[in-house]
Amino acid sequence: MNPSEFAIEGVCLSDVGKVRTCNEDSVAVDAGNGIAVLADGMGGHRAGDVASRLALDTLLERLPEKIRLYRAGGRRPTPLQFCEQIVGEANLAVHRAAQRQAALRGMGTTLALALFHDDRAALVHVGDSRIYRLRDGRLELLTRDDSLLREQVDQGLIAAEEAGDSHNRHLVTGALGIAPTVRVHQRDEEVRAGDLYLLCSDGLTDLVDEDDIALILRELQANLPLAATHLVQLANDCGGFDNVSVALVRVVAPRAAAAPTGGLLGRLVGWFR
């Protein structure tokens, strides 16, 4: 590890919610490779579950080799470039699977991906799953939803304060698997020790205000498993109408990174689906 490279500690948690019978979210944290990824599937007859798992598996299978080559000194392509490339491969895998089986036609998935490398984070997303960062006590949304509602708000067709009551809030305008190619949003930023990143599905953000999310993260940032549990529980307490999934990643100096233990943190660090 480069002396200037930060390490990460991460946890993830997914819950079916209080209404649905199938969990179509998939979420993972691979702390050793600096990966956090979350996918929220869509499609009938459990097809959304297939889409999100296929996208997640493609990323977790193909990213580590790219990361290994990058760390070995192959500085091209950049992490942001190879993340976008592999997200494209995941999109094609989901699309082809949907074309092969009639029961899977029309399936797709959102995606939120964070790759931590050196002293930076490469962020890629499609759909309405979000990435937030808590820094110095302030929560900032780092992604822009691919959704009809977001477009309507941007165009002044609906007021932002009315957005939560709109019937269009679940209509996404971008997702993996719908077409052979996909437009992704990307961002590369410098990280600082102590930064806390949250990847989440809309099962959280549709029901829990950002102020409440920020409060939980500020108060519980020293205990990531507890923070993740509280976020999921609050979404369920507010109705639990959708699957809810979160991944929390804390940026730490390399020498401060602790190895996973056999307790709760050890069970949650790594990946959970």
PDB file of C-alpha atoms in Angstrom:
ATOM      1  CA  MET A   1       0.000   0.000   0.000  1.00  0.00           C
ATOM      2  CA  ASN A   2       1.258   3.441  -0.933  1.00  0.00           C
ATOM      3  CA  PRO A   3       2.020   5.469   2.230  1.00  0.00           C
ATOM      4  CA  SER A   4      -0.343   8.203   0.999  1.00  0.00           C
ATOM      5  CA  GLU A   5      -3.165   5.747   0.395  1.00  0.00           C
ATOM      6  CA  PHE A   6      -6.069   5.723   2.790  1.00  0.00           C
ATOM      7  CA  ALA A   7      -7.829   2.565   3.901  1.00  0.00           C
ATOM      8  CA  ILE A   8     -11.517   2.016   4.494  1.00  0.00           C
ATOM      9  CA  GLU A   9     -13.731   0.304   7.027  1.00  0.00           C
ATOM     10  CA  GLY A  10     -17.188  -0.624   5.864  1.00  0.00           C
ATOM     11  CA  VAL A  11     -20.439  -2.334   6.711  1.00  0.00           C
ATOM     12  CA  CYS A  12     -23.586  -3.025   4.753  1.00  0.00           C
ATOM     13  CA  LEU A  13     -27.094  -4.088   5.601  1.00  0.00           C
ATOM     14  CA  SER A  14     -30.178  -4.969   3.568  1.00  0.00           C
ATOM     15  CA  ASP A  15     -33.744  -5.608   4.668  1.00  0.00           C
ATOM     16  CA  VAL A  16     -36.867  -6.681   2.788  1.00  0.00           C
ATOM     17  CA  GLY A  17     -38.972  -4.059   4.568  1.00  0.00           C
ATOM     18  CA  LYS A  18     -42.442  -4.472   6.025  1.00  0.00           C
ATOM     19  CA  VAL A  19     -44.534  -4.799   2.854  1.00  0.00           C
ATOM     20  CA  ARG A  20     -42.663  -6.680   0.140  1.00  0.00           C
ATOM     21  CA  THR A  21     -41.954 -10.406   0.213  1.00  0.00           C
ATOM     22  CA  CYS A  22     -38.826 -10.385  -1.982  1.00  0.00           C
ATOM     23  CA  ASN A  23     -35.662  -8.371  -1.464  1.00  0.00           C
ATOM     24  CA  GLU A  24     -34.522  -7.079  -4.855  1.00  0.00           C
ATOM     25  CA  ASP A  25     -31.605  -5.063  -3.435  1.00  0.00           C
ATOM     26  CA  SER A  26     -28.016  -6.283  -3.448  1.00  0.00           C
ATOM     27  CA  VAL A  27     -25.233  -4.561  -1.518  1.00  0.00           C
ATOM     28  CA  ALA A  28     -21.584  -5.301  -0.779  1.00  0.00           C
ATOM     29  CA  VAL A  29     -18.461  -3.829   0.787  1.00  0.00           C
ATOM     30  CA  ASP A  30     -15.039  -5.264  -0.092  1.00  0.00           C
ATOM     31  CA  ALA A  31     -12.804  -3.253   2.224  1.00  0.00           C
ATOM     32  CA  GLY A  32      -9.560  -4.862   1.038  1.00  0.00           C
ATOM     33  CA  ASN A  33     -10.133  -3.686  -2.518  1.00  0.00           C
ATOM     34  CA  GLY A  34     -11.758  -0.402  -1.515  1.00  0.00           C
ATOM     35  CA  ILE A  35     -15.111  -1.276  -3.110  1.00  0.00           C
ATOM     36  CA  ALA A  36     -18.634  -0.407  -1.997  1.00  0.00           C
ATOM     37  CA  VAL A  37     -21.534  -1.191  -4.329  1.00  0.00           C
ATOM     38  CA  LEU A  38     -25.314  -1.157  -4.085  1.00  0.00           C
ATOM     39  CA  ALA A  39     -27.938  -2.173  -6.656  1.00  0.00           C
ATOM     40  CA  ASP A  40     -31.732  -1.862  -6.463  1.00  0.00           C
ATOM     41  CA  GLY A  41     -33.398  -4.206  -8.932  1.00  0.00           C
ATOM     42  CA  MET A  42     -36.696  -3.817 -10.745  1.00  0.00           C
ATOM     43  CA  GLY A  43     -38.907  -6.220 -12.669  1.00  0.00           C
ATOM     44  CA  GLY A  44     -41.694  -8.668 -11.937  1.00  0.00           C
ATOM     45  CA  HIS A  45     -41.477 -12.315 -10.900  1.00  0.00           C
ATOM     46  CA  ARG A  46     -38.271 -11.757  -8.878  1.00  0.00           C
ATOM     47  CA  ALA A  47     -36.486 -10.469 -11.991  1.00  0.00           C
ATOM     48  CA  GLY A  48     -35.287  -7.425 -10.056  1.00  0.00           C
ATOM     49  CA  ASP A  49     -33.461  -9.713  -7.666  1.00  0.00           C
ATOM     50  CA  VAL A  50     -31.732 -11.390 -10.616  1.00  0.00           C
ATOM     51  CA  ALA A  51     -30.751  -8.040 -12.142  1.00  0.00           C
ATOM     52  CA  SER A  52     -29.251  -6.574  -8.979  1.00  0.00           C
ATOM     53  CA  ARG A  53     -27.349  -9.757  -8.101  1.00  0.00           C
ATOM     54  CA  LEU A  54     -25.985 -10.122 -11.623  1.00  0.00           C
ATOM     55  CA  ALA A  55     -24.768  -6.522 -11.679  1.00  0.00           C
ATOM     56  CA  LEU A  56     -23.199  -6.861  -8.235  1.00  0.00           C
ATOM     57  CA  ASP A  57     -21.518 -10.177  -9.062  1.00  0.00           C
ATOM     58  CA  THR A  58     -20.084  -8.802 -12.312  1.00  0.00           C
ATOM     59  CA  LEU A  59     -18.510  -5.863 -10.509  1.00  0.00           C
ATOM     60  CA  LEU A  60     -17.125  -7.939  -7.634  1.00  0.00           C
ATOM     61  CA  GLU A  61     -15.646 -10.480 -10.039  1.00  0.00           C
ATOM     62  CA  ARG A  62     -14.003  -8.050 -12.466  1.00  0.00           C
ATOM     63  CA  LEU A  63     -12.977  -5.026 -10.428  1.00  0.00           C
ATOM     64  CA  PRO A  64     -10.349  -6.720  -8.196  1.00  0.00           C
ATOM     65  CA  GLU A  65      -8.085  -7.625 -11.134  1.00  0.00           C
ATOM     66  CA  LYS A  66      -8.231  -4.064 -12.471  1.00  0.00           C
ATOM     67  CA  ILE A  67      -7.420  -2.790  -8.993  1.00  0.00           C
ATOM     68  CA  ARG A  68      -4.503  -5.212  -8.666  1.00  0.00           C
ATOM     69  CA  LEU A  69      -3.003  -4.037 -11.956  1.00  0.00           C
ATOM     70  CA  TYR A  70      -3.480  -0.406 -10.980  1.00  0.00           C
ATOM     71  CA  ARG A  71      -1.789  -0.905  -7.619  1.00  0.00           C
ATOM     72  CA  ALA A  72       1.071  -2.745  -9.314  1.00  0.00           C
ATOM     73  CA  GLY A  73       1.947   0.406 -11.210  1.00  0.00           C
ATOM     74  CA  GLY A  74      -0.287   0.319 -14.268  1.00  0.00           C
ATOM     75  CA  ARG A  75      -1.704   3.816 -13.820  1.00  0.00           C
ATOM     76  CA  ARG A  76      -3.821   3.613 -16.978  1.00  0.00           C
ATOM     77  CA  PRO A  77      -6.701   3.229 -17.258  1.00  0.00           C
ATOM     78  CA  THR A  78      -7.586   5.316 -14.233  1.00  0.00           C
ATOM     79  CA  PRO A  79      -9.919   3.865 -11.572  1.00  0.00           C
ATOM     80  CA  LEU A  80     -12.757   6.056 -12.801  1.00  0.00           C
ATOM     81  CA  GLN A  81     -12.200   4.813 -16.347  1.00  0.00           C
ATOM     82  CA  PHE A  82     -12.135   1.122 -15.496  1.00  0.00           C
ATOM     83  CA  CYS A  83     -15.100   1.492 -13.148  1.00  0.00           C
ATOM     84  CA  GLU A  84     -17.124   2.961 -16.006  1.00  0.00           C
ATOM     85  CA  GLN A  85     -15.923   0.163 -18.296  1.00  0.00           C
ATOM     86  CA  ILE A  86     -16.959  -2.606 -15.916  1.00  0.00           C
ATOM     87  CA  VAL A  87     -20.293  -0.950 -15.160  1.00  0.00           C
ATOM     88  CA  GLY A  88     -20.858  -1.083 -18.920  1.00  0.00           C
ATOM     89  CA  GLU A  89     -20.033  -4.792 -18.857  1.00  0.00           C
ATOM     90  CA  ALA A  90     -22.473  -5.313 -15.986  1.00  0.00           C
ATOM     91  CA  ASN A  91     -25.147  -3.470 -17.952  1.00  0.00           C
ATOM     92  CA  LEU A  92     -24.600  -5.734 -20.959  1.00  0.00           C
ATOM     93  CA  ALA A  93     -24.691  -8.855 -18.774  1.00  0.00           C
ATOM     94  CA  VAL A  94     -28.062  -7.850 -17.322  1.00  0.00           C
ATOM     95  CA  HIS A  95     -29.430  -6.893 -20.741  1.00  0.00           C
ATOM     96  CA  ARG A  96     -28.370 -10.171 -22.353  1.00  0.00           C
ATOM     97  CA  ALA A  97     -29.811 -12.221 -19.494  1.00  0.00           C
ATOM     98  CA  ALA A  98     -33.120 -10.395 -19.919  1.00  0.00           C
ATOM     99  CA  GLN A  99     -33.162 -11.128 -23.641  1.00  0.00           C
ATOM    100  CA  ARG A 100     -32.495 -14.835 -23.128  1.00  0.00           C
ATOM    101  CA  GLN A 101     -35.397 -15.497 -20.748  1.00  0.00           C
ATOM    102  CA  ALA A 102     -38.937 -14.277 -21.292  1.00  0.00           C
ATOM    103  CA  ALA A 103     -39.582 -14.162 -17.530  1.00  0.00           C
ATOM    104  CA  LEU A 104     -36.732 -11.670 -17.137  1.00  0.00           C
ATOM    105  CA  ARG A 105     -37.693  -9.299 -19.963  1.00  0.00           C
ATOM    106  CA  GLY A 106     -37.658  -5.689 -18.866  1.00  0.00           C
ATOM    107  CA  MET A 107     -35.596  -6.267 -15.746  1.00  0.00           C
ATOM    108  CA  GLY A 108     -33.076  -3.677 -14.714  1.00  0.00           C
ATOM    109  CA  THR A 109     -31.264  -2.277 -11.723  1.00  0.00           C
ATOM    110  CA  THR A 110     -29.956   0.962 -10.335  1.00  0.00           C
ATOM    111  CA  LEU A 111     -26.320   1.125  -9.290  1.00  0.00           C
ATOM    112  CA  ALA A 112     -24.211   3.122  -6.855  1.00  0.00           C
ATOM    113  CA  LEU A 113     -20.492   2.305  -6.852  1.00  0.00           C
ATOM    114  CA  ALA A 114     -17.645   3.811  -4.846  1.00  0.00           C
ATOM    115  CA  LEU A 115     -14.033   2.760  -5.368  1.00  0.00           C
ATOM    116  CA  PHE A 116     -11.524   4.165  -2.875  1.00  0.00           C
ATOM    117  CA  HIS A 117      -7.948   4.379  -4.141  1.00  0.00           C
ATOM    118  CA  ASP A 118      -4.852   6.353  -3.174  1.00  0.00           C
ATOM    119  CA  ASP A 119      -6.356   9.451  -1.539  1.00  0.00           C
ATOM    120  CA  ARG A 120      -9.418   9.581  -3.794  1.00  0.00           C
ATOM    121  CA  ALA A 121     -12.849   8.095  -4.385  1.00  0.00           C
ATOM    122  CA  ALA A 122     -14.161   7.176  -7.837  1.00  0.00           C
ATOM    123  CA  LEU A 123     -17.959   7.346  -7.763  1.00  0.00           C
ATOM    124  CA  VAL A 124     -20.238   5.949 -10.471  1.00  0.00           C
ATOM    125  CA  HIS A 125     -24.010   5.748 -10.384  1.00  0.00           C
ATOM    126  CA  VAL A 126     -27.066   5.036 -12.513  1.00  0.00           C
ATOM    127  CA  GLY A 127     -30.677   5.430 -11.391  1.00  0.00           C
ATOM    128  CA  ASP A 128     -31.978   6.749  -8.080  1.00  0.00           C
ATOM    129  CA  SER A 129     -29.760   4.948  -5.591  1.00  0.00           C
ATOM    130  CA  ARG A 130     -27.681   7.605  -3.880  1.00  0.00           C
ATOM    131  CA  ILE A 131     -24.225   8.320  -2.506  1.00  0.00           C
ATOM    132  CA  TYR A 132     -23.809  10.763   0.387  1.00  0.00           C
ATOM    133  CA  ARG A 133     -20.725  11.955   2.244  1.00  0.00           C
ATOM    134  CA  LEU A 134     -20.588  13.117   5.858  1.00  0.00           C
ATOM    135  CA  ARG A 135     -17.610  15.425   6.363  1.00  0.00           C
ATOM    136  CA  ASP A 136     -17.058  17.635   9.401  1.00  0.00           C
ATOM    137  CA  GLY A 137     -20.621  16.936  10.505  1.00  0.00           C
ATOM    138  CA  ARG A 138     -22.188  18.045   7.204  1.00  0.00           C
ATOM    139  CA  LEU A 139     -24.065  15.598   4.973  1.00  0.00           C
ATOM    140  CA  GLU A 140     -23.740  16.202   1.225  1.00  0.00           C
ATOM    141  CA  LEU A 141     -25.533  14.396  -1.608  1.00  0.00           C
ATOM    142  CA  LEU A 142     -22.932  13.494  -4.242  1.00  0.00           C
ATOM    143  CA  THR A 143     -25.244  12.027  -6.887  1.00  0.00           C
ATOM    144  CA  ARG A 144     -28.177  13.253  -8.944  1.00  0.00           C
ATOM    145  CA  ASP A 145     -31.152  10.932  -9.346  1.00  0.00           C
ATOM    146  CA  ASP A 146     -31.982   9.559 -12.782  1.00  0.00           C
ATOM    147  CA  SER A 147     -35.706   9.992 -12.249  1.00  0.00           C
ATOM    148  CA  LEU A 148     -38.691  11.637 -13.892  1.00  0.00           C
ATOM    149  CA  LEU A 149     -39.385  13.473 -10.657  1.00  0.00           C
ATOM    150  CA  ARG A 150     -35.878  14.953 -10.547  1.00  0.00           C
ATOM    151  CA  GLU A 151     -36.291  16.180 -14.117  1.00  0.00           C
ATOM    152  CA  GLN A 152     -39.668  17.731 -13.271  1.00  0.00           C
ATOM    153  CA  VAL A 153     -38.186  19.546 -10.267  1.00  0.00           C
ATOM    154  CA  ASP A 154     -35.233  20.784 -12.340  1.00  0.00           C
ATOM    155  CA  GLN A 155     -37.612  22.085 -15.024  1.00  0.00           C
ATOM    156  CA  GLY A 156     -39.793  23.858 -12.470  1.00  0.00           C
ATOM    157  CA  LEU A 157     -42.811  21.658 -13.201  1.00  0.00           C
ATOM    158  CA  ILE A 158     -43.132  20.646  -9.564  1.00  0.00           C
ATOM    159  CA  ALA A 159     -41.886  22.269  -6.371  1.00  0.00           C
ATOM    160  CA  ALA A 160     -39.156  20.444  -4.475  1.00  0.00           C
ATOM    161  CA  GLU A 161     -41.271  20.403  -1.304  1.00  0.00           C
ATOM    162  CA  GLU A 162     -44.065  18.610  -3.205  1.00  0.00           C
ATOM    163  CA  ALA A 163     -41.778  15.949  -4.643  1.00  0.00           C
ATOM    164  CA  GLY A 164     -42.248  13.497  -1.786  1.00  0.00           C
ATOM    165  CA  ASP A 165     -45.981  13.206  -2.541  1.00  0.00           C
ATOM    166  CA  SER A 166     -45.601  12.753  -6.297  1.00  0.00           C
ATOM    167  CA  HIS A 167     -46.711   9.505  -7.937  1.00  0.00           C
ATOM    168  CA  ASN A 168     -43.691   9.837 -10.258  1.00  0.00           C
ATOM    169  CA  ARG A 169     -41.065   9.499  -7.555  1.00  0.00           C
ATOM    170  CA  HIS A 170     -40.352   5.838  -8.406  1.00  0.00           C
ATOM    171  CA  LEU A 171     -40.067   6.303 -12.188  1.00  0.00           C
ATOM    172  CA  VAL A 172     -36.371   6.098 -13.056  1.00  0.00           C
ATOM    173  CA  THR A 173     -34.963   7.401 -16.326  1.00  0.00           C
ATOM    174  CA  GLY A 174     -31.741   5.413 -16.143  1.00  0.00           C
ATOM    175  CA  ALA A 175     -30.964   1.826 -15.160  1.00  0.00           C
ATOM    176  CA  LEU A 176     -28.638  -1.035 -16.002  1.00  0.00           C
ATOM    177  CA  GLY A 177     -29.979  -3.715 -18.324  1.00  0.00           C
ATOM    178  CA  ILE A 178     -32.669  -1.790 -20.172  1.00  0.00           C
ATOM    179  CA  ALA A 179     -30.542  -1.305 -23.302  1.00  0.00           C
ATOM    180  CA  PRO A 180     -27.190  -2.660 -24.582  1.00  0.00           C
ATOM    181  CA  THR A 181     -25.444   0.544 -23.510  1.00  0.00           C
ATOM    182  CA  VAL A 182     -26.024   2.823 -20.555  1.00  0.00           C
ATOM    183  CA  ARG A 183     -25.190   6.413 -19.660  1.00  0.00           C
ATOM    184  CA  VAL A 184     -23.453   6.580 -16.304  1.00  0.00           C
ATOM    185  CA  HIS A 185     -22.713   9.505 -14.013  1.00  0.00           C
ATOM    186  CA  GLN A 186     -19.234   9.725 -12.551  1.00  0.00           C
ATOM    187  CA  ARG A 187     -17.350  11.800 -10.038  1.00  0.00           C
ATOM    188  CA  ASP A 188     -13.800  11.655  -8.719  1.00  0.00           C
ATOM    189  CA  GLU A 189     -12.958  13.419  -5.486  1.00  0.00           C
ATOM    190  CA  GLU A 190     -10.292  13.688  -2.836  1.00  0.00           C
ATOM    191  CA  VAL A 191     -11.036  11.936   0.436  1.00  0.00           C
ATOM    192  CA  ARG A 192     -10.045  12.872   3.972  1.00  0.00           C
ATOM    193  CA  ALA A 193      -9.525  10.721   7.016  1.00  0.00           C
ATOM    194  CA  GLY A 194     -12.810  10.620   8.890  1.00  0.00           C
ATOM    195  CA  ASP A 195     -15.035  10.985   5.826  1.00  0.00           C
ATOM    196  CA  LEU A 196     -18.098   8.747   6.042  1.00  0.00           C
ATOM    197  CA  TYR A 197     -19.782   7.648   2.813  1.00  0.00           C
ATOM    198  CA  LEU A 198     -23.336   6.305   2.611  1.00  0.00           C
ATOM    199  CA  LEU A 199     -24.658   4.344  -0.355  1.00  0.00           C
ATOM    200  CA  CYS A 200     -28.401   3.722  -0.098  1.00  0.00           C
ATOM    201  CA  SER A 201     -31.449   2.559  -2.004  1.00  0.00           C
ATOM    202  CA  ASP A 202     -34.574   4.673  -2.316  1.00  0.00           C
ATOM    203  CA  GLY A 203     -36.179   2.499   0.336  1.00  0.00           C
ATOM    204  CA  LEU A 204     -34.288   4.727   2.765  1.00  0.00           C
ATOM    205  CA  THR A 205     -34.477   8.144   1.133  1.00  0.00           C
ATOM    206  CA  ASP A 206     -38.163   7.927   0.192  1.00  0.00           C
ATOM    207  CA  LEU A 207     -39.089   7.562   3.855  1.00  0.00           C
ATOM    208  CA  VAL A 208     -36.338   9.168   5.932  1.00  0.00           C
ATOM    209  CA  ASP A 209     -35.480  12.867   5.748  1.00  0.00           C
ATOM    210  CA  GLU A 210     -31.899  13.834   5.036  1.00  0.00           C
ATOM    211  CA  ASP A 211     -31.771  15.707   8.346  1.00  0.00           C
ATOM    212  CA  ASP A 212     -32.574  12.475  10.188  1.00  0.00           C
ATOM    213  CA  ILE A 213     -30.020  10.543   8.146  1.00  0.00           C
ATOM    214  CA  ALA A 214     -27.391  13.155   8.986  1.00  0.00           C
ATOM    215  CA  LEU A 215     -28.273  13.034  12.685  1.00  0.00           C
ATOM    216  CA  ILE A 216     -27.886   9.249  12.842  1.00  0.00           C
ATOM    217  CA  LEU A 217     -24.565   9.353  11.011  1.00  0.00           C
ATOM    218  CA  ARG A 218     -23.177  12.130  13.188  1.00  0.00           C
ATOM    219  CA  GLU A 219     -24.229  10.490  16.440  1.00  0.00           C
ATOM    220  CA  LEU A 220     -23.291   6.904  15.536  1.00  0.00           C
ATOM    221  CA  GLN A 221     -20.356   7.305  13.156  1.00  0.00           C
ATOM    222  CA  ALA A 222     -18.034   5.609  15.651  1.00  0.00           C
ATOM    223  CA  ASN A 223     -20.170   2.447  15.433  1.00  0.00           C
ATOM    224  CA  LEU A 224     -20.907   1.683  11.783  1.00  0.00           C
ATOM    225  CA  PRO A 225     -22.951  -1.509  12.367  1.00  0.00           C
ATOM    226  CA  LEU A 226     -25.196   0.349  14.805  1.00  0.00           C
ATOM    227  CA  ALA A 227     -25.563   3.294  12.423  1.00  0.00           C
ATOM    228  CA  ALA A 228     -26.563   0.965   9.572  1.00  0.00           C
ATOM    229  CA  THR A 229     -29.068  -0.815  11.805  1.00  0.00           C
ATOM    230  CA  HIS A 230     -30.641   2.465  12.926  1.00  0.00           C
ATOM    231  CA  LEU A 231     -31.006   3.722   9.346  1.00  0.00           C
ATOM    232  CA  VAL A 232     -32.757   0.536   8.233  1.00  0.00           C
ATOM    233  CA  GLN A 233     -34.926   0.434  11.341  1.00  0.00           C
ATOM    234  CA  LEU A 234     -36.013   4.042  10.891  1.00  0.00           C
ATOM    235  CA  ALA A 235     -37.090   3.334   7.301  1.00  0.00           C
ATOM    236  CA  ASN A 236     -39.141   0.391   8.542  1.00  0.00           C
ATOM    237  CA  ASP A 237     -40.616   2.463  11.369  1.00  0.00           C
ATOM    238  CA  CYS A 238     -41.725   4.987   8.738  1.00  0.00           C
ATOM    239  CA  GLY A 239     -43.651   2.324   6.831  1.00  0.00           C
ATOM    240  CA  GLY A 240     -41.054   0.022   5.297  1.00  0.00           C
ATOM    241  CA  PHE A 241     -42.872   0.132   1.952  1.00  0.00           C
ATOM    242  CA  ASP A 242     -39.784  -0.910  -0.027  1.00  0.00           C
ATOM    243  CA  ASN A 243     -36.617  -2.913   0.435  1.00  0.00           C
ATOM    244  CA  VAL A 244     -34.040  -0.795   2.242  1.00  0.00           C
ATOM    245  CA  SER A 245     -30.284  -1.198   1.874  1.00  0.00           C
ATOM    246  CA  VAL A 246     -27.307   0.803   3.064  1.00  0.00           C
ATOM    247  CA  ALA A 247     -23.530   0.618   2.840  1.00  0.00           C
ATOM    248  CA  LEU A 248     -21.396   2.752   5.147  1.00  0.00           C
ATOM    249  CA  VAL A 249     -17.719   3.348   4.439  1.00  0.00           C
ATOM    250  CA  ARG A 250     -15.353   5.268   6.703  1.00  0.00           C
ATOM    251  CA  VAL A 251     -12.028   6.563   5.385  1.00  0.00           C
ATOM    252  CA  VAL A 252      -9.156   5.926   7.793  1.00  0.00           C
ATOM    253  CA  ALA A 253      -5.382   6.278   7.754  1.00  0.00           C
ATOM    254  CA  PRO A 254      -3.764   2.934   6.789  1.00  0.00           C
ATOM    255  CA  ARG A 255      -2.230   2.287  10.192  1.00  0.00           C
ATOM    256  CA  ALA A 256      -5.589   2.949  11.884  1.00  0.00           C
ATOM    257  CA  ALA A 257      -7.482   0.354   9.851  1.00  0.00           C
ATOM    258  CA  ALA A 258      -8.428  -2.596  12.010  1.00  0.00           C
ATOM    259  CA  ALA A 259      -8.782  -6.135  10.732  1.00  0.00           C
ATOM    260  CA  PRO A 260     -12.328  -7.516  10.886  1.00  0.00           C
ATOM    261  CA  THR A 261     -13.099  -9.364  14.089  1.00  0.00           C
ATOM    262  CA  GLY A 262     -15.315 -12.311  14.745  1.00  0.00           C
ATOM    263  CA  GLY A 263     -18.009 -10.144  16.327  1.00  0.00           C
ATOM    264  CA  LEU A 264     -20.764  -8.092  14.746  1.00  0.00           C
ATOM    265  CA  LEU A 265     -18.351  -5.808  12.904  1.00  0.00           C
ATOM    266  CA  GLY A 266     -16.512  -8.822  11.538  1.00  0.00           C
ATOM    267  CA  ARG A 267     -19.726 -10.313  10.221  1.00  0.00           C
ATOM    268  CA  LEU A 268     -20.762  -7.085   8.525  1.00  0.00           C
ATOM    269  CA  VAL A 269     -17.392  -6.018   7.124  1.00  0.00           C
ATOM    270  CA  GLY A 270     -16.984  -7.695   3.777  1.00  0.00           C
ATOM    271  CA  TRP A 271     -20.117  -8.250   1.804  1.00  0.00           C
ATOM    272  CA  PHE A 272     -23.751  -8.871   2.539  1.00  0.00           C
ATOM    273  CA  ARG A 273     -26.415  -9.627  -0.004  1.00  0.00           C
TER     274      ARG A 273
END
